[in-house]
Coordinates of C-alpha atoms (C1' of nucleotides) in Angstrom, one line a residue:
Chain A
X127 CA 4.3 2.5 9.5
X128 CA 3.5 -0.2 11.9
X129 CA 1.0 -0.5 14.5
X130 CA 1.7 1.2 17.7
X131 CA -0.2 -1.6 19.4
X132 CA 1.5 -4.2 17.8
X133 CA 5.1 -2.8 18.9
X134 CA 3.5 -2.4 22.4
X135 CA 2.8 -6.3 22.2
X136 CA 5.7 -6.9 20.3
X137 CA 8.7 -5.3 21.2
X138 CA 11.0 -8.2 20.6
X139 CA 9.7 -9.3 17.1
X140 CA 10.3 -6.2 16.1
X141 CA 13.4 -5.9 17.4
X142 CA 14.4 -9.1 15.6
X143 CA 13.2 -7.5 12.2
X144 CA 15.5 -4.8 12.7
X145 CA 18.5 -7.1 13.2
X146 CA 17.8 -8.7 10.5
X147 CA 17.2 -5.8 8.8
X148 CA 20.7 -4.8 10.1
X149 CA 19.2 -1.3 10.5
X150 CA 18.3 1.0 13.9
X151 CA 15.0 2.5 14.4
X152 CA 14.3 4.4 17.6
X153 CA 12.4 1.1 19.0
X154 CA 12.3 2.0 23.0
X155 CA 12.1 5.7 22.8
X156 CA 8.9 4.7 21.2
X157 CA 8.3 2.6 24.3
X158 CA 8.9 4.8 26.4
X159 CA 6.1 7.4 24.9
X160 CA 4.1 5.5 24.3
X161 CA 3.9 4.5 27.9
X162 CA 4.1 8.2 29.1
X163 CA 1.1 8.7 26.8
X164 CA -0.7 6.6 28.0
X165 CA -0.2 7.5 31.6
X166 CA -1.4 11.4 30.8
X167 CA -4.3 10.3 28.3
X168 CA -5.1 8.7 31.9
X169 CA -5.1 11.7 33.9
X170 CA -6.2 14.0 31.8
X171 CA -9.2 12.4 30.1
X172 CA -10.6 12.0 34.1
X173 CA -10.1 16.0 34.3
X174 CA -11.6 16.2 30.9
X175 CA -14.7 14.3 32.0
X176 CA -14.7 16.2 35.8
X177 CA -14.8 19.7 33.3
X178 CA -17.4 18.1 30.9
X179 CA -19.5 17.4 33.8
X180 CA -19.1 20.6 35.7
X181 CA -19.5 22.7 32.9
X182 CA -22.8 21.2 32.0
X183 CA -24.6 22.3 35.9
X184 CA -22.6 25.5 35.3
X185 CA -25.1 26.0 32.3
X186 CA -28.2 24.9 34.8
X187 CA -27.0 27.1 37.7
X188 CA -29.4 30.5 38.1
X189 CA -27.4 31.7 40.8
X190 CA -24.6 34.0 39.9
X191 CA -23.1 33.8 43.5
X192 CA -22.7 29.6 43.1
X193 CA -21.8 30.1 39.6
X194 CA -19.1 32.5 40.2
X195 CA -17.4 30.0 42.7
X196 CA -18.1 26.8 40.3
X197 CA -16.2 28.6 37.5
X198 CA -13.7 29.3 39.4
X199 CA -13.5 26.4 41.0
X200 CA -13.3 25.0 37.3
X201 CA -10.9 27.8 36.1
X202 CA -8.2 25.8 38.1
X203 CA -9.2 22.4 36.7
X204 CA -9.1 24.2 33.0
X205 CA -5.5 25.2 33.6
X206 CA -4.3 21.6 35.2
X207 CA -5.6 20.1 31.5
X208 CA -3.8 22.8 29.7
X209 CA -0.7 22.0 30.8
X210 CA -1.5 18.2 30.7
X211 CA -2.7 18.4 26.6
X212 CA 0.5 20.8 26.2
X213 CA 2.8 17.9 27.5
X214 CA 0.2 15.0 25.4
X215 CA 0.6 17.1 22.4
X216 CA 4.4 16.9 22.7
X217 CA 4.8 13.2 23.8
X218 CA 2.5 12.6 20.7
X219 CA 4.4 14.8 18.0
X220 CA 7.6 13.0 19.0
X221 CA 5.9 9.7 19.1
X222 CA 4.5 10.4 15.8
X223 CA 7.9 11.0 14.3
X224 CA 9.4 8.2 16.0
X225 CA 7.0 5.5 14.1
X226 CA 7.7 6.9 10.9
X227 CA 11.1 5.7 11.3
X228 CA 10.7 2.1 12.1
X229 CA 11.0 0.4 8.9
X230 CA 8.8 -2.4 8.2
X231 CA 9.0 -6.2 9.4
X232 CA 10.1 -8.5 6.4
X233 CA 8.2 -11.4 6.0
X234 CA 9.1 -14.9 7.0
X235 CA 10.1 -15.7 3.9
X236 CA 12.3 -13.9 2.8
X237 CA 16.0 -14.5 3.2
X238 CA 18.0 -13.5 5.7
X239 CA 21.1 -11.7 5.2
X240 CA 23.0 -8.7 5.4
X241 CA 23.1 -7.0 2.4
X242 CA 22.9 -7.6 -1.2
X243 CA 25.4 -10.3 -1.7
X244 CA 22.8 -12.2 0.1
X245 CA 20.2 -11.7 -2.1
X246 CA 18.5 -15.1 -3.6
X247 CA 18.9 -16.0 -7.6
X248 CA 15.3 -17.4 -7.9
X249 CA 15.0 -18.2 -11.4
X250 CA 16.4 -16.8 -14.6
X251 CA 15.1 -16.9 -18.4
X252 CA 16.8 -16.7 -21.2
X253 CA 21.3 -17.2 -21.9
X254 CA 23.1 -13.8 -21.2
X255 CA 24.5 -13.2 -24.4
X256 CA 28.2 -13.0 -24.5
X257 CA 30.7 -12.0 -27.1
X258 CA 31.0 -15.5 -28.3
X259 CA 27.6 -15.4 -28.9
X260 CA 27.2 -12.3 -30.6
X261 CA 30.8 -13.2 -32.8
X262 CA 32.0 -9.6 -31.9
X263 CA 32.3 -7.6 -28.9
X264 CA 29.0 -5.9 -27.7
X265 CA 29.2 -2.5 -27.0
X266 CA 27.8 -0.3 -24.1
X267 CA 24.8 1.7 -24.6
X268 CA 27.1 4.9 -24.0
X269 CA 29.4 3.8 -27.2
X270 CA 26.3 2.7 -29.1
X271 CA 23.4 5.2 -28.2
X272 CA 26.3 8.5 -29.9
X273 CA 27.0 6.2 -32.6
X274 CA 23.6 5.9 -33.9
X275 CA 22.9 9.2 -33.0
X276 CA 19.8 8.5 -30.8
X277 CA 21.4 9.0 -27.7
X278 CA 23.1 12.5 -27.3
X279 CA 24.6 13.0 -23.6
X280 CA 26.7 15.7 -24.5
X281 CA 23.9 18.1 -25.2
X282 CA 22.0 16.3 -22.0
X283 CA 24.6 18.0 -20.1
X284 CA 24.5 21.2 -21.6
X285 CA 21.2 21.6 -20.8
X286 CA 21.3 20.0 -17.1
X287 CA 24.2 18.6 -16.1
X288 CA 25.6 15.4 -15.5
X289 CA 23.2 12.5 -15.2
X290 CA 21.0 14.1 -18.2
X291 CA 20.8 13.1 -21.5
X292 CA 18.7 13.5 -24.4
X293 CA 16.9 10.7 -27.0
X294 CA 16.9 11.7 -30.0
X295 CA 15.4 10.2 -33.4
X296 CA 14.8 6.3 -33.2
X297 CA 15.8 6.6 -29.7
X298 CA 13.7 8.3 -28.6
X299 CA 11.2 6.5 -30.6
X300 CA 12.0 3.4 -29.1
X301 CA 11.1 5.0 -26.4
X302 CA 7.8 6.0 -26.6
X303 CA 7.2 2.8 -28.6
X304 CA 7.8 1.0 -25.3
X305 CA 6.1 3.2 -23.2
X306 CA 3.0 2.8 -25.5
X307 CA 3.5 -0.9 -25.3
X308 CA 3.7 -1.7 -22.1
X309 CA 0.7 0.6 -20.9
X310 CA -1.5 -1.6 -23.7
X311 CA -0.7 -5.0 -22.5
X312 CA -0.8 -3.7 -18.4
X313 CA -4.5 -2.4 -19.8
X314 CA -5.8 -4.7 -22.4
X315 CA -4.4 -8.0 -20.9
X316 CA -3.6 -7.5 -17.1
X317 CA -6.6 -5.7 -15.8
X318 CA -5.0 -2.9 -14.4
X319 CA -6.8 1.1 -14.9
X320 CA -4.3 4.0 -16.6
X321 CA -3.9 6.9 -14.8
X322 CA -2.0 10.2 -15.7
X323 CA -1.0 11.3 -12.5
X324 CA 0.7 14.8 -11.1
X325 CA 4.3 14.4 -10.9
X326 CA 4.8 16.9 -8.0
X327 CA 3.4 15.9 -4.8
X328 CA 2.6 17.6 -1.4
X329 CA 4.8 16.7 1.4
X330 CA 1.9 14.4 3.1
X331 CA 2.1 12.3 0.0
X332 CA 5.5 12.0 0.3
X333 CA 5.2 10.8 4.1
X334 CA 2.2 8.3 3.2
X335 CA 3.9 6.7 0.7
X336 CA 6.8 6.2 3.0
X337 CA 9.5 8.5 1.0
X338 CA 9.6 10.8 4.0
X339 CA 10.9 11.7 6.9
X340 CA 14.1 9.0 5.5
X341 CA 14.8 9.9 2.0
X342 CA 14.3 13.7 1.8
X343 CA 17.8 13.6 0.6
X344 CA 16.9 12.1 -2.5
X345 CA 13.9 14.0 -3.9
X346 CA 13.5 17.4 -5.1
X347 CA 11.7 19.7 -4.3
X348 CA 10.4 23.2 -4.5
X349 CA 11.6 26.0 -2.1
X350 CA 8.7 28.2 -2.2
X351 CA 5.7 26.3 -2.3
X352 CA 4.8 22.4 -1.2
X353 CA 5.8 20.6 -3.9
X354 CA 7.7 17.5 -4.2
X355 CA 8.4 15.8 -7.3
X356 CA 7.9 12.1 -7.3
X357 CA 10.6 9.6 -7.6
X358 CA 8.4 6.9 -8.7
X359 CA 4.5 7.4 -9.7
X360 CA 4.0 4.7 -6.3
X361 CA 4.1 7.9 -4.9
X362 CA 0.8 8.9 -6.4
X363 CA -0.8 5.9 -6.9
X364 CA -0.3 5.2 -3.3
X365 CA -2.3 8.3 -2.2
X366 CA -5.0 7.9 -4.9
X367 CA -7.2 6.5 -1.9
X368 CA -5.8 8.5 0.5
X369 CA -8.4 8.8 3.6
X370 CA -11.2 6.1 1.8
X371 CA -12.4 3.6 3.7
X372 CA -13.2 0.7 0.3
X373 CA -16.0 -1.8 0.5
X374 CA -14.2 -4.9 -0.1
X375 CA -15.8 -5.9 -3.7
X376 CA -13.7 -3.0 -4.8
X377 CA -10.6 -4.5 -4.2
X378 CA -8.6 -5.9 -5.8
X379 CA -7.8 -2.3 -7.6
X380 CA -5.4 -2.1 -10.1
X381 CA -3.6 0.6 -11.2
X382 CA -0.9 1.5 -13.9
X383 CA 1.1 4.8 -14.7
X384 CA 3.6 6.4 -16.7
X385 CA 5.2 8.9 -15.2
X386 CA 8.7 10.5 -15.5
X387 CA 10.7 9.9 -12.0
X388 CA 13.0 12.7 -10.6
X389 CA 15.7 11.3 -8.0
X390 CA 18.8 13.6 -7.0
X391 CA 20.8 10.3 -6.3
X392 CA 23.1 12.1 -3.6
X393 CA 23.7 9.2 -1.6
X394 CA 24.7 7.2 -4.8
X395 CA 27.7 9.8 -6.1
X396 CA 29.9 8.5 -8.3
X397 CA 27.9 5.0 -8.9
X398 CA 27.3 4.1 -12.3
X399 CA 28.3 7.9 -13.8
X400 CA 28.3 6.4 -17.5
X401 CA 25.6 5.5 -19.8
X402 CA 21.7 6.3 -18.7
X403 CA 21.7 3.6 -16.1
X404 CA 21.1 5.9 -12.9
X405 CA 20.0 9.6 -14.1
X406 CA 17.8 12.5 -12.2
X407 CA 15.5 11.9 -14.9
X408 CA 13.9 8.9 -16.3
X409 CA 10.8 7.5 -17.3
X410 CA 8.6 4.1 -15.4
X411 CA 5.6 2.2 -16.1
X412 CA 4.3 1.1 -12.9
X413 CA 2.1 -1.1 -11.6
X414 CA -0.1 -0.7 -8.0
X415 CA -2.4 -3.0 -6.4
X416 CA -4.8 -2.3 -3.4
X417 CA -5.5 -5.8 -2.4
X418 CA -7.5 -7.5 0.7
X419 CA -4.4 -8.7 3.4
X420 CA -5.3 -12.6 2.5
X421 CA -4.4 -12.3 -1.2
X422 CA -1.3 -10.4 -1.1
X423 CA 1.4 -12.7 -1.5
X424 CA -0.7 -14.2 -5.1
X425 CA -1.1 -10.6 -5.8
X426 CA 2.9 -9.9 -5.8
X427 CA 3.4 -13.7 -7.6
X428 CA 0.9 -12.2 -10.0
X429 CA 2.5 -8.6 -10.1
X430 CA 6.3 -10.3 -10.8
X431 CA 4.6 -12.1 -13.4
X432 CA 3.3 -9.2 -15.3
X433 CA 6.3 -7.5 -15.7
X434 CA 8.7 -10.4 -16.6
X435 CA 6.3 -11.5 -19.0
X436 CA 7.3 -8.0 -20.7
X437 CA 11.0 -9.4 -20.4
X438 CA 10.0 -12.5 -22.5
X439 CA 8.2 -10.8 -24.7
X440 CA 11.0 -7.9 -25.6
X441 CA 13.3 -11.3 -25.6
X442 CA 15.4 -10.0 -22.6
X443 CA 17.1 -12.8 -20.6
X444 CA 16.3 -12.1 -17.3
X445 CA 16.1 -13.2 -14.0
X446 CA 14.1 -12.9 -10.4
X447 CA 15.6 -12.1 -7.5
X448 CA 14.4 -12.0 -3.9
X449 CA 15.5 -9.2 -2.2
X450 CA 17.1 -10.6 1.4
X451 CA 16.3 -9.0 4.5
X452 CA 19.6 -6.6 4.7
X453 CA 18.9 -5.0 1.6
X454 CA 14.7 -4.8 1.7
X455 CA 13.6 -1.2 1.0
X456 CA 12.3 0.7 3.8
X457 CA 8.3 0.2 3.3
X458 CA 8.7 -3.5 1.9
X459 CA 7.8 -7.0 3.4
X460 CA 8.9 -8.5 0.7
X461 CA 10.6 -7.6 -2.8
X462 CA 11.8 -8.9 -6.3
X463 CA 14.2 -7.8 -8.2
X464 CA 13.9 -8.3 -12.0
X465 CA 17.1 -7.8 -13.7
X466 CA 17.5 -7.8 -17.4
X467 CA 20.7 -8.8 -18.7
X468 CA 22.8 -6.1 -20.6
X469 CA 25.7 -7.8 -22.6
X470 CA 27.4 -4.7 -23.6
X471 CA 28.0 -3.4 -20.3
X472 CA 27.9 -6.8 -18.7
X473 CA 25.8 -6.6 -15.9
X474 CA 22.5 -7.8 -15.1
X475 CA 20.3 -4.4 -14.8
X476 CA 17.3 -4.1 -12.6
X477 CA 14.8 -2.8 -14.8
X478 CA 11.9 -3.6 -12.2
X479 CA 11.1 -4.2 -8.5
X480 CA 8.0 -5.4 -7.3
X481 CA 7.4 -5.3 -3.2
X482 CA 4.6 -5.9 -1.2
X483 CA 4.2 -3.9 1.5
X484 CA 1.6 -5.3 3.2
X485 CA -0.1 -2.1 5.6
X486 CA 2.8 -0.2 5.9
X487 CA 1.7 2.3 3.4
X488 CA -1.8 1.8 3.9
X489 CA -1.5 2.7 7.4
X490 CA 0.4 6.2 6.9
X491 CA -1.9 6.9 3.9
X492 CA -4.5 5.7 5.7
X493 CA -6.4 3.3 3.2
X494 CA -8.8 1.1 4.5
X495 CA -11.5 -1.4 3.4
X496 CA -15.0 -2.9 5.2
X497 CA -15.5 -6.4 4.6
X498 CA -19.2 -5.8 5.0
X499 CA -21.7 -3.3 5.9
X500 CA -21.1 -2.4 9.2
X501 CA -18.1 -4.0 10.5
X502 CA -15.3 -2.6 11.3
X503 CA -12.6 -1.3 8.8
X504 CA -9.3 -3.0 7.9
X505 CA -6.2 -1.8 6.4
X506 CA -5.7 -2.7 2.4
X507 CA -2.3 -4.4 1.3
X508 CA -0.4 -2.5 -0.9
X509 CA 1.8 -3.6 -3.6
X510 CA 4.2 -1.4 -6.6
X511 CA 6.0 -3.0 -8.9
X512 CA 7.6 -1.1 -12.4
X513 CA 6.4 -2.4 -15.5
X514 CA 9.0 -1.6 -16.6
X515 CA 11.6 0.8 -16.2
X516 CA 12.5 2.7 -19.6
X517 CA 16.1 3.7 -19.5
X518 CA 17.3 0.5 -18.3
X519 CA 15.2 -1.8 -20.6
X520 CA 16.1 0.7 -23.4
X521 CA 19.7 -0.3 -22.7
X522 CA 18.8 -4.1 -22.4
X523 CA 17.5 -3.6 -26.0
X524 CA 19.8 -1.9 -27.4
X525 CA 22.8 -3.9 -26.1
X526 CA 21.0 -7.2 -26.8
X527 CA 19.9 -6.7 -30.3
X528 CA 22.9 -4.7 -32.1
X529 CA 24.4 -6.5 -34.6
X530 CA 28.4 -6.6 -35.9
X531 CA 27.5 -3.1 -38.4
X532 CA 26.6 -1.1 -35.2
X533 CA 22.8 -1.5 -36.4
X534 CA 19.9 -2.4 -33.9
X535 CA 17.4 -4.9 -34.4
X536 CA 13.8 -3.5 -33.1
X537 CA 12.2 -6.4 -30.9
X538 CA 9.2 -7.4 -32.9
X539 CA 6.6 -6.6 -30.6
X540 CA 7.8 -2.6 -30.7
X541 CA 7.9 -2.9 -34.6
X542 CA 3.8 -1.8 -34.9
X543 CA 4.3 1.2 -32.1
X544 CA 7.4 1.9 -34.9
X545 CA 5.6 2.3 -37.8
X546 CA 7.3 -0.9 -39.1
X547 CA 10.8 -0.3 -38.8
X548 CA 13.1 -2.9 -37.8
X549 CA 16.3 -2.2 -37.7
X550 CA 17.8 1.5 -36.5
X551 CA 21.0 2.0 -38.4
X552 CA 23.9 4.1 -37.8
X553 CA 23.5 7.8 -40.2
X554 CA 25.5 7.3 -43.0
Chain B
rG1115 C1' -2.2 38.5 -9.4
rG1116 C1' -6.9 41.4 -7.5
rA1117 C1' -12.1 41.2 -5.1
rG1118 C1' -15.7 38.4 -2.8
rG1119 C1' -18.3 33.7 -0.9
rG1120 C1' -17.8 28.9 1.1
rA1121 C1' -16.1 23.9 3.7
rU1122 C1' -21.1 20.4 9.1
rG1123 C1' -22.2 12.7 9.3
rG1124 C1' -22.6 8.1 3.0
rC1125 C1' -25.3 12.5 0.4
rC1126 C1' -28.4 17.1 0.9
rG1127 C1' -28.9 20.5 4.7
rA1128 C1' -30.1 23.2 9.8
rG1129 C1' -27.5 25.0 13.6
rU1130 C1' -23.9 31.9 15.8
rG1131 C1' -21.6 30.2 23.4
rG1132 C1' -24.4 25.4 27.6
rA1133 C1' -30.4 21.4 25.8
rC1134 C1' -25.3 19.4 20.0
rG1135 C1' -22.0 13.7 18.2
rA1136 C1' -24.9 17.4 16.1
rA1137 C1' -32.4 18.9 13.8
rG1138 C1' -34.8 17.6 9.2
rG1139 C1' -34.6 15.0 4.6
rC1140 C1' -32.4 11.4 1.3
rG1141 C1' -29.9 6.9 0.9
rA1142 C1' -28.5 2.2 3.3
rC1143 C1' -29.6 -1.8 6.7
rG1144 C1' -33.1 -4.7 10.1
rG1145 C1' -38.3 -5.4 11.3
rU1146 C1' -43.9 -5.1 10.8
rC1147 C1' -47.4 -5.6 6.9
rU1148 C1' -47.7 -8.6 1.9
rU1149 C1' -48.4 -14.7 -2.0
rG1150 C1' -44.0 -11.6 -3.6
rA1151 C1' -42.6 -6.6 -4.3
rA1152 C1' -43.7 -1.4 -3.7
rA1153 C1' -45.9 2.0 -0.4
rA1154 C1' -46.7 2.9 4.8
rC1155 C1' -45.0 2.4 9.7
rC1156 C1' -41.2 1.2 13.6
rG1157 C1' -36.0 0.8 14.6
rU1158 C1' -30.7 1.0 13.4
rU1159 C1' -27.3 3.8 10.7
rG1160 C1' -19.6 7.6 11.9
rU1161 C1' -14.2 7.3 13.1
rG1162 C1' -10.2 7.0 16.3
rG1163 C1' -7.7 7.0 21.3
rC1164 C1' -7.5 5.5 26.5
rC1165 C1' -9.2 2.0 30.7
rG1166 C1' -11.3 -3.0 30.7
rA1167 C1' -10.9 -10.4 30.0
rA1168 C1' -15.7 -8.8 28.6
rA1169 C1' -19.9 -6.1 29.4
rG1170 C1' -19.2 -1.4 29.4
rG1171 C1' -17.0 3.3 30.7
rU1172 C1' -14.5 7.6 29.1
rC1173 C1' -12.0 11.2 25.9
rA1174 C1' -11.6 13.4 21.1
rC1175 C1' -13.3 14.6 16.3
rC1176 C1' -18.4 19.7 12.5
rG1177 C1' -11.8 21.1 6.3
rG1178 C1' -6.3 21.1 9.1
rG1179 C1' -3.6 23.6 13.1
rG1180 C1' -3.4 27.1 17.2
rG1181 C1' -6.2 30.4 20.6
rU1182 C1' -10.3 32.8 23.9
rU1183 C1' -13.8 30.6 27.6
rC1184 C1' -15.9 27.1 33.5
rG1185 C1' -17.9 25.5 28.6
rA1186 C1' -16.8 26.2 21.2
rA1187 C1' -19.7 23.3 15.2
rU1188 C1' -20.8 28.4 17.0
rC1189 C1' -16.0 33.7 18.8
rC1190 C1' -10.6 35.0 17.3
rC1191 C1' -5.9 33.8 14.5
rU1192 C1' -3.7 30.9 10.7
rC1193 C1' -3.2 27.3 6.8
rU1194 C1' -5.4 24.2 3.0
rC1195 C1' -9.1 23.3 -0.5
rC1196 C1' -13.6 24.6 -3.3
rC1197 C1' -16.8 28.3 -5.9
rU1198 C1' -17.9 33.3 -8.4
rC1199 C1' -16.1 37.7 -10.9
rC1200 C1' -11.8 40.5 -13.0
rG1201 C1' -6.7 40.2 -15.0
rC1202 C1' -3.1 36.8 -17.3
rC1203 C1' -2.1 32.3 -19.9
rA1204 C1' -0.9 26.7 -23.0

RNA sequence: GGAGGGAUGGCCGAGUGGACGAAGGCGACGGUCUUGAAAACCGUUGUGGCCGAAAGGUCACCGGGGGUUCGAAUCCCUCUCCCUCCGCCA
């Protein structure tokens, strides 16, 4: 959410971001209450303070006669502010809803552009593999996962339908090995706290952390009672401080979860139907930072760092991309793509995105920090980025590492969290 | 699932229609005293909105949302959460 304030002052910088954005948001309807609001909060708020005074020589008054004609005198007053709090209350609910639509402003750096095929190749690691390389042809995850029997999607659907699979043996070894993995380094090496979060949500979390009113086609939820399940564990993290005001030697806080992530993946029908690339169901490390506002941008550098170096370190080429304005997520002021390359299915996957989003989450959430005893509190910055995501680096793996016999080579930094095994063969 | 009891400022806790943005205590901060510290004493100690260049003024907030009333922390309705007992359960 962004600062009424600063769209009162603002009108055309924000209007700017939205172009460039190449998005809508209901910009001068939001003017326009906000103006109206402020013209009643006038009017009433005198009434308020005629009432306030009235009512306190009402309470003095002995004689019934005078005080009989005050209150009714007041009884008129009482009904003008009514009516006046009835109409605040409605500008202010629509306001309210309004905001929560405005995406935020990207940051100056970040390239402009209008969608994806504008986005910015920053620096890459690492030869994609091809089939030269190799000396065969590399096969998909979704010819090799069946043939070594560790992926099964067949029985995935039997139990819920397209876009679920099951792991199976060494698959789904692998991928609790690199689950396992990951959280260690995030904890022992990169300062950030685990957390084992809940993975259904109330609907507030779901607006603080920016997933709501926009994307409520894309997450389920429960019918009877308030519960939304999360999509990513940002979700949670970001409404761990919910309503806290931090002192600032707190910060920075870091935080890192695995969780699994539920997305219905409505709007992407059809997209990538093959293979465990985009399912309902998959699992995420992530990583969350609450940050002062002057260390944000080292704070993402940092944050991109930490999950590449997980990249490097499972051998993956990969590479950073920044995300250009067109294609930023709704909440983000700035974003990197890290996309692993795959060279069975031959594409570069995006097995982590890391965004800060400055105090647009912060705001709706409503996280703040004090600088020092006494003064006056500040929104945090907020930051998410996966480290990493499992299905897709799973697939990186596998589709790096298999060899001419249709065997797997387990990276060697997953080889301890495997009890030593190194290669995952076909059964025979 | 059934039956009860609760939610007040950073914390504890008083307050059942006007004197209450809220007693008292604790904590924190500033000061006096002291060689220094402690103790004692004095003072300060919430958040947000609106108007304003500022000083300041004003409105709102006692778990959330509605209502009654000239006036609500206090009365009514409703929701959420917490606690106790019973039942059930991994």
């Amino acid at each position: 959410m962004l600062d009424l304030a600063f769209i009162r002052d603002h009108p055309d910088l924000v209007r700017e971001a939205l172009r460039k954005r190449n998005t809508d948001a209901p910009l001068d309807r939001i003017l326009e209450l906000d103006e109206r609001r402020r013209a009643l909060l006038k009017e009433v708020e005198a009434l308020k303070h005629q009432r306030n005074v009235a009512s306190k020589q009402i309470g003095r008054t002995k004689d019934p006669a005078e005080r009989e004609a005050r209150i009714a005198e007041m009884r008129a007053v009482s009904d003008r502010i009514a009516a006046l709090d009835d109409q605040v209350r409605e500008v202010e609910t629509e306001l309210k809803e309004a905001l929560l639509w405005v995406p935020n402003i990207p940051h100056e750096s970040v390239p402009v552009g209008p969608d994806e095929e504008a986005n910015v190749v920053v620096r890459q690691e690492g030869e994609p593999k091809t089939a030269d390389d190799f000396g065969f042809r590399p096969l998909p995850h979704w010819d090799l996962g069946p043939m070594l029997d560790i992926i099964d999607f067949e029985r995935g659907v039997k139990l819920a339908g397209s876009r679920f699979y099951v792991l199976k043996g060494m698959g789904a070894r692998l991928h609790r090995a690199l689950i396992q993995w990951m959280l260690d380094i995030h904890v022992t090496e990169n300062g950030y706290t685990e957390t084992y979060l809940p993975h259904m949500v109330r609907r507030e979390m779901m607006v603080g952390a920016a997933q709501l009113p926009k994307f409520e086609d894309n997450i389920y939820h429960d019918a009877e009672e308030d519960y939304w399940f999360i999509g990513t564990a940002e979700i949670p993290l970001t409404n761990l401080h919910r309503d806290e005001i931090l002192s600032a030697d707190q910060l920075p806080l870091y935080y890192v979860a695995h969780t699994p992530c539920f997305r219905r993946e409505k709007m992407s029908a059809g997209r990538d139907v093959r293979g465990i690339k985009r399912v309902h169901q998959f699992d995420k490390v992530e990583m969350y930072k609450f940050v002062l506002p002057e260390t944000s941008y080292e704070e993402l550098e940092s944050l991109v760092e930490n999950a590449v170096d997980l990249c490097r370190r499972l051998g993956l080429p990969y590479r950073v991309v920044e995300i250009c304005t067109g294609d930023l997520g709704f909440a983000s002021a700035k974003t990197y793509d890290i996309e692993a390359w795959a060279p069975g299915s031959g594409e570069w996957l995006e097995v982590s995105s890391c965004s800060n989003v400055e105090t647009f989450q912060a705001r709706r959430a409503n996280i703040r920090f004090r600088r020092e005893k006494g003064a006056k509190p500040e929104y945090v910055h907020t930051l998410n980025g996966s480290g990493l995501a499992l299905p897709r680096t799973l697939i990186a793996i596998l589709e790096t590492y298999q060899q001419a016999d249709g065997s797997v080579v387990v990276p060697e930094v997953l080889r301890p969290y495997m009890g030593g095994v190194e290669v995952i063969r076909p059964p025979v």
